[in-house]
mmCIF file of C-alpha atoms and ligand atoms in Angstrom:
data_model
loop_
_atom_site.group_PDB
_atom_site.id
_atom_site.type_symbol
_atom_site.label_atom_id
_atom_site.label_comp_id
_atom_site.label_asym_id
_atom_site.label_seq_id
_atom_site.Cartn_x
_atom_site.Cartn_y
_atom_site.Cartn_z
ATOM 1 C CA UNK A 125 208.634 88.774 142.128
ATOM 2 C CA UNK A 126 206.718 90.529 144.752
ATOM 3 C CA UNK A 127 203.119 90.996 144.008
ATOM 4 C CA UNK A 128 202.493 94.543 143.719
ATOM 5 C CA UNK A 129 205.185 94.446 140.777
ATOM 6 C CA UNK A 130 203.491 91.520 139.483
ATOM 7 C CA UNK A 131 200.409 93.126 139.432
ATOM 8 C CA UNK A 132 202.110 95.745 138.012
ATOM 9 C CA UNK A 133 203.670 93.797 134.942
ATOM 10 C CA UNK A 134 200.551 92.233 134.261
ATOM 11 C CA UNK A 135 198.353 95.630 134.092
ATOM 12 C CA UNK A 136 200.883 97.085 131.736
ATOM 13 C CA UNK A 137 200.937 94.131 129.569
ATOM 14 C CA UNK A 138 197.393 94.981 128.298
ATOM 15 C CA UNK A 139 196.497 98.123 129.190
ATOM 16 C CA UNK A 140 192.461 99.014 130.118
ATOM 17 C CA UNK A 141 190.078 102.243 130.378
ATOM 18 C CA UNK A 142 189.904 102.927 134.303
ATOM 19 C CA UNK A 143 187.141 105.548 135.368
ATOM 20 C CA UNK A 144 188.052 107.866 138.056
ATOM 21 C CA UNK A 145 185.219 109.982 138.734
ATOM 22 C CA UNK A 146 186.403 112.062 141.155
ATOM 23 C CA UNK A 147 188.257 114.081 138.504
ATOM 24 C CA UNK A 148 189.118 117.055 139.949
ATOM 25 C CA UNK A 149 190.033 116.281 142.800
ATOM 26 C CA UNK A 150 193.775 116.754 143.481
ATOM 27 C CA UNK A 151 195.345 113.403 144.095
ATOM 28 C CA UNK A 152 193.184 112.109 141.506
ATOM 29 C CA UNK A 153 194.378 114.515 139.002
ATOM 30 C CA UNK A 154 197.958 113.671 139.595
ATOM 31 C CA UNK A 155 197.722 109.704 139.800
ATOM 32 C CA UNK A 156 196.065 110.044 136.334
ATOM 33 C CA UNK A 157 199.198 111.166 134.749
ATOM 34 C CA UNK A 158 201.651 108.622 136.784
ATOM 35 C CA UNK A 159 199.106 106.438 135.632
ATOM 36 C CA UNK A 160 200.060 107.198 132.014
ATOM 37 C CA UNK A 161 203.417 107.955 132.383
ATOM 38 C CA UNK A 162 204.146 104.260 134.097
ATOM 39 C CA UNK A 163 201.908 102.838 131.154
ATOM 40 C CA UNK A 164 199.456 101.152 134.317
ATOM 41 C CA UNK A 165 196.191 101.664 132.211
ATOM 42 C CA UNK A 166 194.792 104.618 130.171
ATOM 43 C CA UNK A 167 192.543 107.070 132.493
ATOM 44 C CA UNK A 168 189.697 108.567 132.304
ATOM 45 C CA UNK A 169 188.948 111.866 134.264
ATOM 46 C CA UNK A 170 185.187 112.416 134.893
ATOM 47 C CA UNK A 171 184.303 115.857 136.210
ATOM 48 C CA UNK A 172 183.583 119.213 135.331
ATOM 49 C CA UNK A 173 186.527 120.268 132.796
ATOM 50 C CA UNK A 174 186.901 123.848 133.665
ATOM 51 C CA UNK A 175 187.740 122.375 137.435
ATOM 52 C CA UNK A 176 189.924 119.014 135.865
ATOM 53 C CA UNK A 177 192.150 121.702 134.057
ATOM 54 C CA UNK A 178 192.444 124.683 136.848
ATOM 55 C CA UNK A 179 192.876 121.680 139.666
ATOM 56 C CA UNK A 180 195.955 120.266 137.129
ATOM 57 C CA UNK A 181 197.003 123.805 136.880
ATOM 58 C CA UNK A 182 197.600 123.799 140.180
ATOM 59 C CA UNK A 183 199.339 120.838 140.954
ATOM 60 C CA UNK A 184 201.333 121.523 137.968
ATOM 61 C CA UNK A 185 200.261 118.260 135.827
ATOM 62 C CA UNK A 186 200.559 117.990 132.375
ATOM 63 C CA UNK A 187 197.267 115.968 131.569
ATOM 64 C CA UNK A 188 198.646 114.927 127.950
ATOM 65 C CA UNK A 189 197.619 111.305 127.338
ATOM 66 C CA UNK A 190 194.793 111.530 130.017
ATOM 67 C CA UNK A 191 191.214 111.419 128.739
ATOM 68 C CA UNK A 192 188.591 114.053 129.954
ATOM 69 C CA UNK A 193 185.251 113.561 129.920
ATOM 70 C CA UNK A 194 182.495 116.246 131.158
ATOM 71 C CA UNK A 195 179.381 114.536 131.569
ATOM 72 C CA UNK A 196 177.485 117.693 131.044
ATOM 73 C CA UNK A 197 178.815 118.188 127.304
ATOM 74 C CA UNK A 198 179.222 114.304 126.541
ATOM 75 C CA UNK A 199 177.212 113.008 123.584
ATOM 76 C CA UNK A 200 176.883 110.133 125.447
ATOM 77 C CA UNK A 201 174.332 111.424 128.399
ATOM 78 C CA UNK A 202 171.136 111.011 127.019
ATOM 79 C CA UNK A 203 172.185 107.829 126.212
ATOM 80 C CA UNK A 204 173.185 106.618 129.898
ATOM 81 C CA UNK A 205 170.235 108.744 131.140
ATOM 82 C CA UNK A 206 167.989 106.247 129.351
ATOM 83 C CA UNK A 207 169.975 103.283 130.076
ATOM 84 C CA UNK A 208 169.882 104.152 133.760
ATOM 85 C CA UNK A 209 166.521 104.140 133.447
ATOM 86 C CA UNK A 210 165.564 101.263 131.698
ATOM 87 C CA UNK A 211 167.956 99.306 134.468
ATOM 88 C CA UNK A 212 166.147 100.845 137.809
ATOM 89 C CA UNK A 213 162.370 101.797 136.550
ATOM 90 C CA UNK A 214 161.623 98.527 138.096
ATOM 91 C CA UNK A 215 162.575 100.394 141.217
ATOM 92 C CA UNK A 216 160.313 103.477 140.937
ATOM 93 C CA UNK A 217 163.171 105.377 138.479
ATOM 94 C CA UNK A 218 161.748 108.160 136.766
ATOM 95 C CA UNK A 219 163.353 109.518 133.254
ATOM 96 C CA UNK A 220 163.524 112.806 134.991
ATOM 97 C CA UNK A 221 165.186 111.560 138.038
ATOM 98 C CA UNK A 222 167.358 109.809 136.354
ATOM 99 C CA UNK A 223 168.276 113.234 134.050
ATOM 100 C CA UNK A 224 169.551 113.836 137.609
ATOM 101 C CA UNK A 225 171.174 111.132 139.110
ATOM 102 C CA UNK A 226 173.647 110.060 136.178
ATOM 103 C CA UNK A 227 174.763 113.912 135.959
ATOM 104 C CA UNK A 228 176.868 112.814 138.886
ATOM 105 C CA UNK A 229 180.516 111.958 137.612
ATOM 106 C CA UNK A 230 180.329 108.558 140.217
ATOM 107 C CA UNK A 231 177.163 107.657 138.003
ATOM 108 C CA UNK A 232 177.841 108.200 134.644
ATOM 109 C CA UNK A 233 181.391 106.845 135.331
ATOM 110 C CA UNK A 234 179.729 103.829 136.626
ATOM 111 C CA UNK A 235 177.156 103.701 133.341
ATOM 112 C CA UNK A 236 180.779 104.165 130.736
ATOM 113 C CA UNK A 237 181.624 100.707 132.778
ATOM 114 C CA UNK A 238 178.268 99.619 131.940
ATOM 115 C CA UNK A 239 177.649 100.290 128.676
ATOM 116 C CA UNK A 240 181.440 98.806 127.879
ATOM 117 C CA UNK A 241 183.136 102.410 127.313
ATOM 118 C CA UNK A 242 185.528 101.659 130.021
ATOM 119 C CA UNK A 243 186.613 98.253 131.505
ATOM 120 C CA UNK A 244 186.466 99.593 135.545
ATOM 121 C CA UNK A 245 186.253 102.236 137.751
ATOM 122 C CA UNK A 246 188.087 103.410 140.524
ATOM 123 C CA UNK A 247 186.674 106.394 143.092
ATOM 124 C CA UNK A 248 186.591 106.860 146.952
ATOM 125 C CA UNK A 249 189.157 109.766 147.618
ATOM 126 C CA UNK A 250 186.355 111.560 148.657
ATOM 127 C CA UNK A 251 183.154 109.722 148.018
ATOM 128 C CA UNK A 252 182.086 107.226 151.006
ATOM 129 C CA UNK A 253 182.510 103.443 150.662
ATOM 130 C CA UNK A 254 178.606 103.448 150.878
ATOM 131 C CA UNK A 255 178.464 106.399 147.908
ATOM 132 C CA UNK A 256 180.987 104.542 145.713
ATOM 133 C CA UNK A 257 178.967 100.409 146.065
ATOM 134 C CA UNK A 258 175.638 101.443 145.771
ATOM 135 C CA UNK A 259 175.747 102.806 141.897
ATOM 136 C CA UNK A 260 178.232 99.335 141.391
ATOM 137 C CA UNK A 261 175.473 97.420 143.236
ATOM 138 C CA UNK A 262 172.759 98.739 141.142
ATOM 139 C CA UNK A 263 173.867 99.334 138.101
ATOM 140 C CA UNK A 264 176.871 96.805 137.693
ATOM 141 C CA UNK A 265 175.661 94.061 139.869
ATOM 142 C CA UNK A 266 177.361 90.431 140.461
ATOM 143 C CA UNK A 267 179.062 88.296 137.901
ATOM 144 C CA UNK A 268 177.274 85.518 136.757
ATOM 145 C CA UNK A 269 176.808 82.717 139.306
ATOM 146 C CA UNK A 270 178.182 85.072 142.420
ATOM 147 C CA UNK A 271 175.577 86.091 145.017
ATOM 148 C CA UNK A 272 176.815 89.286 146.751
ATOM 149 C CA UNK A 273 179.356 91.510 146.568
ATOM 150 C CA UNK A 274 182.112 91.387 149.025
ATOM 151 C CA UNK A 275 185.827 92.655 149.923
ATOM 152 C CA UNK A 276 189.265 91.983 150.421
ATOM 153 C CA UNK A 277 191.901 93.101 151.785
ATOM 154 C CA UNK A 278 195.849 91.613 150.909
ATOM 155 C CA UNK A 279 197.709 92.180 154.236
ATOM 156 C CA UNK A 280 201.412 91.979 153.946
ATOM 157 C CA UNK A 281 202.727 92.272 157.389
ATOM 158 C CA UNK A 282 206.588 92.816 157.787
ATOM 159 C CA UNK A 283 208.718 89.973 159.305
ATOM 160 C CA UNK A 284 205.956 87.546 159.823
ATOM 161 C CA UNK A 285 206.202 84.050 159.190
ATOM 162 C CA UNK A 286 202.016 84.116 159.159
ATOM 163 C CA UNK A 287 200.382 82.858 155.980
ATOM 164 C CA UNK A 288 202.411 82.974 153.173
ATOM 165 C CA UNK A 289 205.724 84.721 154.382
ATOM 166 C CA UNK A 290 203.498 87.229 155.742
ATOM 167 C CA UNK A 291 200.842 88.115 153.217
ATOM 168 C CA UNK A 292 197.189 86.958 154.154
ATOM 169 C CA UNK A 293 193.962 88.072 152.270
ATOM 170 C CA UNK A 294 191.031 89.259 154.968
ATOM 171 C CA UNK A 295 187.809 89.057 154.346
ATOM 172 C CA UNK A 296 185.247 91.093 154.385
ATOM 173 C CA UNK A 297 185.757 94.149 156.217
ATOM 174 C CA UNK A 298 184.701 96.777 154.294
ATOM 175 C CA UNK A 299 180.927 96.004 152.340
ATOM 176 C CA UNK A 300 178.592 93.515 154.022
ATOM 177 C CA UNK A 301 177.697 94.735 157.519
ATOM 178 C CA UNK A 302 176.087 91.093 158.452
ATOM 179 C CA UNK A 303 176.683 88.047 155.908
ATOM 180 C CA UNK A 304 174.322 85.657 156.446
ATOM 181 C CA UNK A 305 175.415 81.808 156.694
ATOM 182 C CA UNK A 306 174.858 81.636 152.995
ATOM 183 C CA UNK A 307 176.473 84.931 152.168
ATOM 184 C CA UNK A 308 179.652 84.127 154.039
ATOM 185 C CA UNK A 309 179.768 80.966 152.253
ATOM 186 C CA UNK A 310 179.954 82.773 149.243
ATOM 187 C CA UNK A 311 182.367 85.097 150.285
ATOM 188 C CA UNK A 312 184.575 82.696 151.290
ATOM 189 C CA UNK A 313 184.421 80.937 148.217
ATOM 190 C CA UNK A 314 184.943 84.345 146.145
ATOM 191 C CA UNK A 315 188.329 85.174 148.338
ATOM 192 C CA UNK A 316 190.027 81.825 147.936
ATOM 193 C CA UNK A 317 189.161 82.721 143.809
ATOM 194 C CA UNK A 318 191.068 85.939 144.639
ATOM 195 C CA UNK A 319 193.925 84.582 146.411
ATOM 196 C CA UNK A 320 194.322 81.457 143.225
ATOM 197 C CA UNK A 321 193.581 83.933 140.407
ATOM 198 C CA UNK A 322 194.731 87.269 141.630
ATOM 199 C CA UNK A 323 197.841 87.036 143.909
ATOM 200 C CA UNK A 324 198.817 83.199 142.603
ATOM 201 C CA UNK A 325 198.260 81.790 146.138
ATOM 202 C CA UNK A 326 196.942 78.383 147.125
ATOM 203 C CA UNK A 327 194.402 79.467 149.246
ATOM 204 C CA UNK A 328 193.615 77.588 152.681
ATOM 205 C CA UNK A 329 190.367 79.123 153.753
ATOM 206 C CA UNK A 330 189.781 79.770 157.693
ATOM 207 C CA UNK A 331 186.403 81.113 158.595
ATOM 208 C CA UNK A 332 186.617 82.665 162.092
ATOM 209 C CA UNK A 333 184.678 82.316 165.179
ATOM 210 C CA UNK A 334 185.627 83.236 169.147
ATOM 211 C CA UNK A 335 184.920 78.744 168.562
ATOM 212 C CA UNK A 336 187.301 76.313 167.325
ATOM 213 C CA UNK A 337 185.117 72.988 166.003
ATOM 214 C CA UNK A 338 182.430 72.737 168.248
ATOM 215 C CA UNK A 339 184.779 74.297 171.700
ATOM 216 C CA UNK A 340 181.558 77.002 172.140
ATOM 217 C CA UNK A 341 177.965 77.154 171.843
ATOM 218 C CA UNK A 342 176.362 80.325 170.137
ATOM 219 C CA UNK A 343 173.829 81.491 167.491
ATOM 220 C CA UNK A 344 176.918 83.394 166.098
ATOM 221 C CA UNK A 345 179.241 80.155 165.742
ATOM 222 C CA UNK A 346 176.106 78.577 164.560
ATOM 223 C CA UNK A 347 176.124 81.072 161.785
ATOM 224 C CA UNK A 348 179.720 80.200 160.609
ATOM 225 C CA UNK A 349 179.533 76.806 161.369
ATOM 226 C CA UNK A 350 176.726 76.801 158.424
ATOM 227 C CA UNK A 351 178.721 79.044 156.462
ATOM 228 C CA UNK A 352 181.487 76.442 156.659
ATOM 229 C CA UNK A 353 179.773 73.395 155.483
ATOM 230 C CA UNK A 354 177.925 75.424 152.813
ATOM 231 C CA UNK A 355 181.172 76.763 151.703
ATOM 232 C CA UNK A 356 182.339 72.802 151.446
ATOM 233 C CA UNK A 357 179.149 71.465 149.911
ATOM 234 C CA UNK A 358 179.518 73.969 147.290
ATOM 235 C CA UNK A 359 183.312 73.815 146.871
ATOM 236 C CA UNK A 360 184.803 70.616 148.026
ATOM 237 C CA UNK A 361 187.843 71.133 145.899
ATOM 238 C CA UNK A 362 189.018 74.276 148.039
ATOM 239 C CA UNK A 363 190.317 74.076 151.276
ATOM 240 C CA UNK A 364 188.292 75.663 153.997
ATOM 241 C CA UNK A 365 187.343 74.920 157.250
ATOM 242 C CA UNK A 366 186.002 76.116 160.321
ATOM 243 C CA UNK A 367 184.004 77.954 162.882
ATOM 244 C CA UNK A 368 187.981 78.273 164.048
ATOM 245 C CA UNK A 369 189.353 80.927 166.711
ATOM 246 C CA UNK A 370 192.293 83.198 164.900
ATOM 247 C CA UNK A 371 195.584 81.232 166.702
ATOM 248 C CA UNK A 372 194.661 77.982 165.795
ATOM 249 C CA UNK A 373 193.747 79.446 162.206
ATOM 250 C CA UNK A 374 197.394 80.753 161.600
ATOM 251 C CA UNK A 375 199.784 78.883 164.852
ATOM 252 C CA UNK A 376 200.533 75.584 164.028
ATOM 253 C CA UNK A 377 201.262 74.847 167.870
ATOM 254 C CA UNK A 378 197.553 75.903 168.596
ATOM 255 C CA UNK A 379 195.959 74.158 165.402
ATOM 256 C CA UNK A 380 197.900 71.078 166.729
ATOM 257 C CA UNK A 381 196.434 71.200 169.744
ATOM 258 C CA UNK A 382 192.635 72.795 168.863
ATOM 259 C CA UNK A 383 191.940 70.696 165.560
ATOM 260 C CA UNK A 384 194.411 68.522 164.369
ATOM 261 C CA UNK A 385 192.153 67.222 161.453
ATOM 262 C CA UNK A 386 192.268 70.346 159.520
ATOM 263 C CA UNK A 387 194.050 71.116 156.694
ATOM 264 C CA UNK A 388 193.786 74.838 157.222
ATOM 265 C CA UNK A 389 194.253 75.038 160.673
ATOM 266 C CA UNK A 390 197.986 76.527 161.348
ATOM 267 C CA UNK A 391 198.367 77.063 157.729
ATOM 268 C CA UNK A 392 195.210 79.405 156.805
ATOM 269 C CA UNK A 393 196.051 82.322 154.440
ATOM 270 C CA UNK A 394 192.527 83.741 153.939
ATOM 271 C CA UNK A 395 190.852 84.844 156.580
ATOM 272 C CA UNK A 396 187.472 84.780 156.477
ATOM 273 C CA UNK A 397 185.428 87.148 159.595
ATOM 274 C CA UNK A 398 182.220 86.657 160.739
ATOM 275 C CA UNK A 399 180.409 90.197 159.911
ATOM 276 C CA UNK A 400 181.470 93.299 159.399
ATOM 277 C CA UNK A 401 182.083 94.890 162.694
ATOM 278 C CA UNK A 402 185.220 91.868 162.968
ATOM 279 C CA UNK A 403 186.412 92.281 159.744
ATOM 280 C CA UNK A 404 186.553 96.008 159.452
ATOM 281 C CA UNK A 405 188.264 96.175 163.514
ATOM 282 C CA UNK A 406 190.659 93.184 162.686
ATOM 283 C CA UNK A 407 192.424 94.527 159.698
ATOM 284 C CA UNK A 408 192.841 98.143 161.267
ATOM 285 C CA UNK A 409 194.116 96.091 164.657
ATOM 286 C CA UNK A 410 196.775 94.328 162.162
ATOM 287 C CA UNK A 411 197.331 97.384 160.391
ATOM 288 C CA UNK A 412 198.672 99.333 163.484
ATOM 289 C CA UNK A 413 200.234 97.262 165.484
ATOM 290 C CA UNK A 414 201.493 94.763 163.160
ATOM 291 C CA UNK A 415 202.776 97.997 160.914
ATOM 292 C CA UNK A 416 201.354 95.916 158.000
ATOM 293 C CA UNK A 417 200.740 97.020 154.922
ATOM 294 C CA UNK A 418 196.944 96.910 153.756
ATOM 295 C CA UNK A 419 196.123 96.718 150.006
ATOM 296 C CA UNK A 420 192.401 97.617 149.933
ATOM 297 C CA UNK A 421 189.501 96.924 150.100
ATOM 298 C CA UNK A 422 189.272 95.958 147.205
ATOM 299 C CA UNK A 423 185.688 94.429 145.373
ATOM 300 C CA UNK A 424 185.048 91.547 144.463
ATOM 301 C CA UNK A 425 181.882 89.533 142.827
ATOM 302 C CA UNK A 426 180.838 92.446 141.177
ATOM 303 C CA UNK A 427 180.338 91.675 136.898
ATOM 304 C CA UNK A 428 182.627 94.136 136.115
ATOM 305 C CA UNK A 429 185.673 95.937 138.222
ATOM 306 C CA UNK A 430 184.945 98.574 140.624
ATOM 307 C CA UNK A 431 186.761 99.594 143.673
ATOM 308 C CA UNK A 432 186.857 101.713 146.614
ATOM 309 C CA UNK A 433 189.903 104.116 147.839
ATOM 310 C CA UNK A 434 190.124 105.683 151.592
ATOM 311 C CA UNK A 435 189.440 109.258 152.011
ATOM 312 C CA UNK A 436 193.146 109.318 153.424
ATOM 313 C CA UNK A 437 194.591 107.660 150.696
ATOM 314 C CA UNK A 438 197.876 109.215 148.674
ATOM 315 C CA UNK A 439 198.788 109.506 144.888
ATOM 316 C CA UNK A 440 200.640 106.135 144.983
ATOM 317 C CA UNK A 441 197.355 104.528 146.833
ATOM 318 C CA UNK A 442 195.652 105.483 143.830
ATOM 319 C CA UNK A 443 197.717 104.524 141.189
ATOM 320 C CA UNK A 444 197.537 100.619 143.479
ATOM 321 C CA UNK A 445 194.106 100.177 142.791
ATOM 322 C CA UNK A 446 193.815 101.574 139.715
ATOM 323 C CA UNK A 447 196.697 98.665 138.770
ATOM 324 C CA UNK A 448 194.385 96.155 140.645
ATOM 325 C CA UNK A 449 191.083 97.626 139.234
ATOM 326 C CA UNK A 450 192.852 96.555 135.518
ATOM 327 C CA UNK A 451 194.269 93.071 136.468
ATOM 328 C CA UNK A 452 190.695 92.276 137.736
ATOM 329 C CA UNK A 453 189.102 93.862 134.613
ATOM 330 C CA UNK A 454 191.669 91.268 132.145
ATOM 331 C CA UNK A 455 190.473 88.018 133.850
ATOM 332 C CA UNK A 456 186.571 89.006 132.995
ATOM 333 C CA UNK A 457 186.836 90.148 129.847
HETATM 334 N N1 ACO B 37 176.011 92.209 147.035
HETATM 335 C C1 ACO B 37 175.151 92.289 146.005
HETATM 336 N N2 ACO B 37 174.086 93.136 145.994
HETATM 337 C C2 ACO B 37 173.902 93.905 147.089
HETATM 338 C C3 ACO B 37 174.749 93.874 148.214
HETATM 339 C C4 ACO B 37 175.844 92.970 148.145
HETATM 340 N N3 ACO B 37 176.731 92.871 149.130
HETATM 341 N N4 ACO B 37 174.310 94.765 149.140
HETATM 342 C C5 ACO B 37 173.215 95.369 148.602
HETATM 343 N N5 ACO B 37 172.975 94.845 147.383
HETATM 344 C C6 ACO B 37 171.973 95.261 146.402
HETATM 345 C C7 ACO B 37 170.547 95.279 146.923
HETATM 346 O O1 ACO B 37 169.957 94.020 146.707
HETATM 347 C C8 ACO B 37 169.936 96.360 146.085
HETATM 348 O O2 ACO B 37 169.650 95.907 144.794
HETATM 349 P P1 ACO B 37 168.374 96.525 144.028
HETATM 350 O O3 ACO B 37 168.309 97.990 144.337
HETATM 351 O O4 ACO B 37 168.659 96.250 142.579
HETATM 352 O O5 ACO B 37 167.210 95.779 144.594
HETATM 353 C C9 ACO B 37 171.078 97.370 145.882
HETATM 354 O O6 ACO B 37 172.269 96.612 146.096
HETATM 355 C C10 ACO B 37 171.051 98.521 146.833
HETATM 356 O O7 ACO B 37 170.750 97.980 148.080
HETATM 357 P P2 ACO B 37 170.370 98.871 149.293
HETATM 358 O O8 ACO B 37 169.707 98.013 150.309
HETATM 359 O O9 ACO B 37 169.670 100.109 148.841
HETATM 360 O O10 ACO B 37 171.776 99.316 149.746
HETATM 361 P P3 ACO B 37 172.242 99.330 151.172
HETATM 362 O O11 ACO B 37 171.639 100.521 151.804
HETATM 363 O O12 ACO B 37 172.103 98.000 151.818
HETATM 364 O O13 ACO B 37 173.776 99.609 150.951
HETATM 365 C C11 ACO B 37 175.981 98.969 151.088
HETATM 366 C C12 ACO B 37 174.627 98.597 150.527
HETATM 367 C C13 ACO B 37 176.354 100.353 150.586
HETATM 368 C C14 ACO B 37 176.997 97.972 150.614
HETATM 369 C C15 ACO B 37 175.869 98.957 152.638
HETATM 370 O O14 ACO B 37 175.704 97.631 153.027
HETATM 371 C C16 ACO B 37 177.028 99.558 153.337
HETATM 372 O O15 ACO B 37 177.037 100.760 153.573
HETATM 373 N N6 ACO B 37 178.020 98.728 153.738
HETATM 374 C C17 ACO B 37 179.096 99.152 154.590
HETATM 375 C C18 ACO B 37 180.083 100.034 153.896
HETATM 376 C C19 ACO B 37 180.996 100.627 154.899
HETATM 377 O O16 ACO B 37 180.669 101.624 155.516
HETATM 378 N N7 ACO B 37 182.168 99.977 155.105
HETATM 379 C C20 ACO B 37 183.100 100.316 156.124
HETATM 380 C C21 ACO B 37 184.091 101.344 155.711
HETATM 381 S S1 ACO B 37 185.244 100.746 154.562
HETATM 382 C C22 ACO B 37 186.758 100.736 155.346
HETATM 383 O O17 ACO B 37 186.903 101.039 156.487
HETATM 384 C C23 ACO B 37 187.867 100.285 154.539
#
C-alpha cells in the first residue's frame, strides 16, 4: 500500500484530538470537516467563534462533529495562563504577560497539547515556520533523550529508481539554521527513527558534504565528518555514513567508484544536509525539477506532535499533516 494511505489507515484506526489554531482561517475551516467526514482524527478549531462560524458560513461548511474552542470564553484560560507561567518564569515570564501571550489561539492551542487536552497540533497556513516552533520549542520541548528539534521532509519523486522506488526522507530543511556536529548527529539519528517507525523503511543514512570520505579538506566537511562518527558512536546499529557528496550517496556507479566500503553509499534513502541553507535549497531544487512530491516539513524530536504547514498550502495539504500529526501522536502515547 502506498504510504500516504497507510498513514491514512493507521490515523483512522485510533483516532486523536489535533489542534488547528488557525481556526478561522478558510482552508482550515474546511479541512476540519474532511477531517471528520474521512474519520482522519477529531479537530479542534481554536479562534474567535463569531469568525470560525461566519468564515464556515462562507465556504459553506457544515462544522457538525468539529470542536470549537474560543480561548477568550474557555474555562480553561486561567488555567493555561498559569501553567504558561509556571513553565517560562524562569525566563523573565510575568503572570500578566502571560494573560497575554496564551490569548493567542497558536498558544493556548499549544498549552491544550500540553496540558494533555489534545494529542497534537497542526498550524502554519498563515503563521510563519518561526511563529508556529517557538511556542512547540518552549512550551512542548524534546522527547526524552532527544536533543533538538529537527525536520523532515518524505520526497516521493515520480519515475525514479532513487532510494526506495523513489521516496527519500531529507533532512533538515526547514528548523535548524546551523546544526552543530553534535546536533546533526542527532538529527540524523532522529530521521532514520522516522523512516523505521513512520514510513516502515530501512533507513541507510547519508550525511552530505561537497566531500566524499576524506576527497576535500574544509572546516565544513570537518563538521559532518564529526557528525558522522558521533552519529555511529551513538548508534552503531543504524546504517549511516559519511561526509559523502549527493551522487555517490544515491548512484551506485559513483558510490562504486567514490567509497566502495560503505553500506549507504549508492543505496542511501535519508538524506541528511549539512545546515539549513542546503537542506531548505535542495528539497525545493528536487521539488521543481524533479516534479516530486514533498510531504512536509514535518517535526520531529519534539515530546509531543506538532507540525508546520506552508502558507501556500491547500485543503488536502492540510488534511496530510493533520493524518501525520496523529500517526506521530499514537507511537508516543
Ligand atoms: N531544538 C530544541 N530546542 C530548540 C531548538 C531546537 N532545534 N531551537 C531553539 N530551541 C529552544 C531554545 O533553547 C530556547 O529554549 P528556552 O527558551 O527554553 O531557553 C527556545 O527553543 C527558543 O529559542 P530561541 O533562541 O528564542 O529561538 P530562536 O530564535 O532560535 O528560534 C527557530 C528557533 C524558530 C527554530 C529558529 O531557529 C528558526 O527560525 N529556524 C528557521 C525556520 C525557518 O525559517 N525555516 C525555513 C522555512 S520552512 C520551509 O521552507 C519549508
Amino acid at each position: 500500500m502506498e504510504l500516504m494511505n497507510k498513514i491514512w489507515e493507521a490515523a483512522k484506526a485510533d483516532k486523536r484530538k489535533i489542534v488547528l489554531p488557525e481556526g478561522d482561517e478558510e482552508r482550515t475551516v474546511v479541512a476540519a470537516k474532511k477531517i471528520v467526514d474521512e474519520g482522519i482524527a477529531l479537530p479542534i478549531l481554536v479562534g474567535n467563534r463569531d469568525s470560525i462560524l461566519s468564515q464556515a458560513k462562507a465556504q459553506g461548511v457544515d462544522l457538525e462533529g468539529v470542536e470549537i474552542i474560543d480561548p477568550e470564553t474557555s474555562p480553561k484560560l486561567d488555567e493555561y495562563i498559569e501553567a504558561f507561567y509556571e513553565l517560562r518564569k524562569s525566563k523573565g515570564m510575568t503572570i500578566e504577560k502571560a494573560d497575554k501571550i496564551v490569548r493567542d489561539p497558536l498558544y493556548f492551542g499549544t498549552m491544550m497539547v500540553k496540558l494533555d487536552h489534545a494529542d497534537g497540533l497542526v498550524s502554519g497556513a498563515v503563521h510563519t515556520t518561526g511563529d508556529l516552533l517557538r511556542p512547540g520549542l518552549q512550551i512542548i520541548k524534546t522527547a526524552p533523550g532527544v536533543s533538538v528539534v529537527s525536520s523532515f521532509f518524505i520526497m516521493l519523486v515520480p519515475g525514479s529508481q532513487y532510494g526506495e522506488d523513489g521516496m527519500l526522507l531529507f533532512s533538515d530543511c526547514a528548523v535548524n539554521p546551523n546544526p552543530n556536529s553534535d546536533q546533526l548527529a542527532a538529527i540524523a539519528i532522529a530521521t532514520a527513527e522516522t523512516a523505521k517507525n513512520l514510513c516502515k523503511m530501512d533507513p541507510k543514512v547519508a550525511m552530505l558534504s561537497f566531500s566524499t570520505m576524506g576527497s576535500a579538506d574544509h572546516e565544513l566537511v570537518d563538521k559532518v565528518r564529526k557528525a558522522t562518527e558521533k552519529a555511529k558512536e551513538l548508534r552503531p546499529d543504524l546504517d549511516i555514513d559519511g561526509e559523502i557528496q549527493l551522487d555517490a550517496a544515491i548512484v551506485s556507479k559513483v558510490a562504486s567508484q567514490k567509497a566502495p566500503n560503505s553500506k549507504v553509499a549508492g543505496s542511501a534513502n535519508v538524506l541528511v544536509f549539512p545546515d539549513l541553507q542546503a537542506g531548505n535549497i535542495g528539497y525545493k531544487l528536487v521539488q521543481r525539477f524533479a516534479n516530486a512530491e514533498a510531504i512536509g516539513p514535518v517535526c520531529q524530536g519534539f515530546a509531543k506532535p506538532i507540525n508546520d504547514l506552508s502558507r501556500g498550502c491547500s485543503t488536502d495539504d492540510i488534511v496530510k499533516v493533520v493524518a501525520i500529526t496523529a500517526v506521530q501522536a499514537q507511537a508516543q502515547k
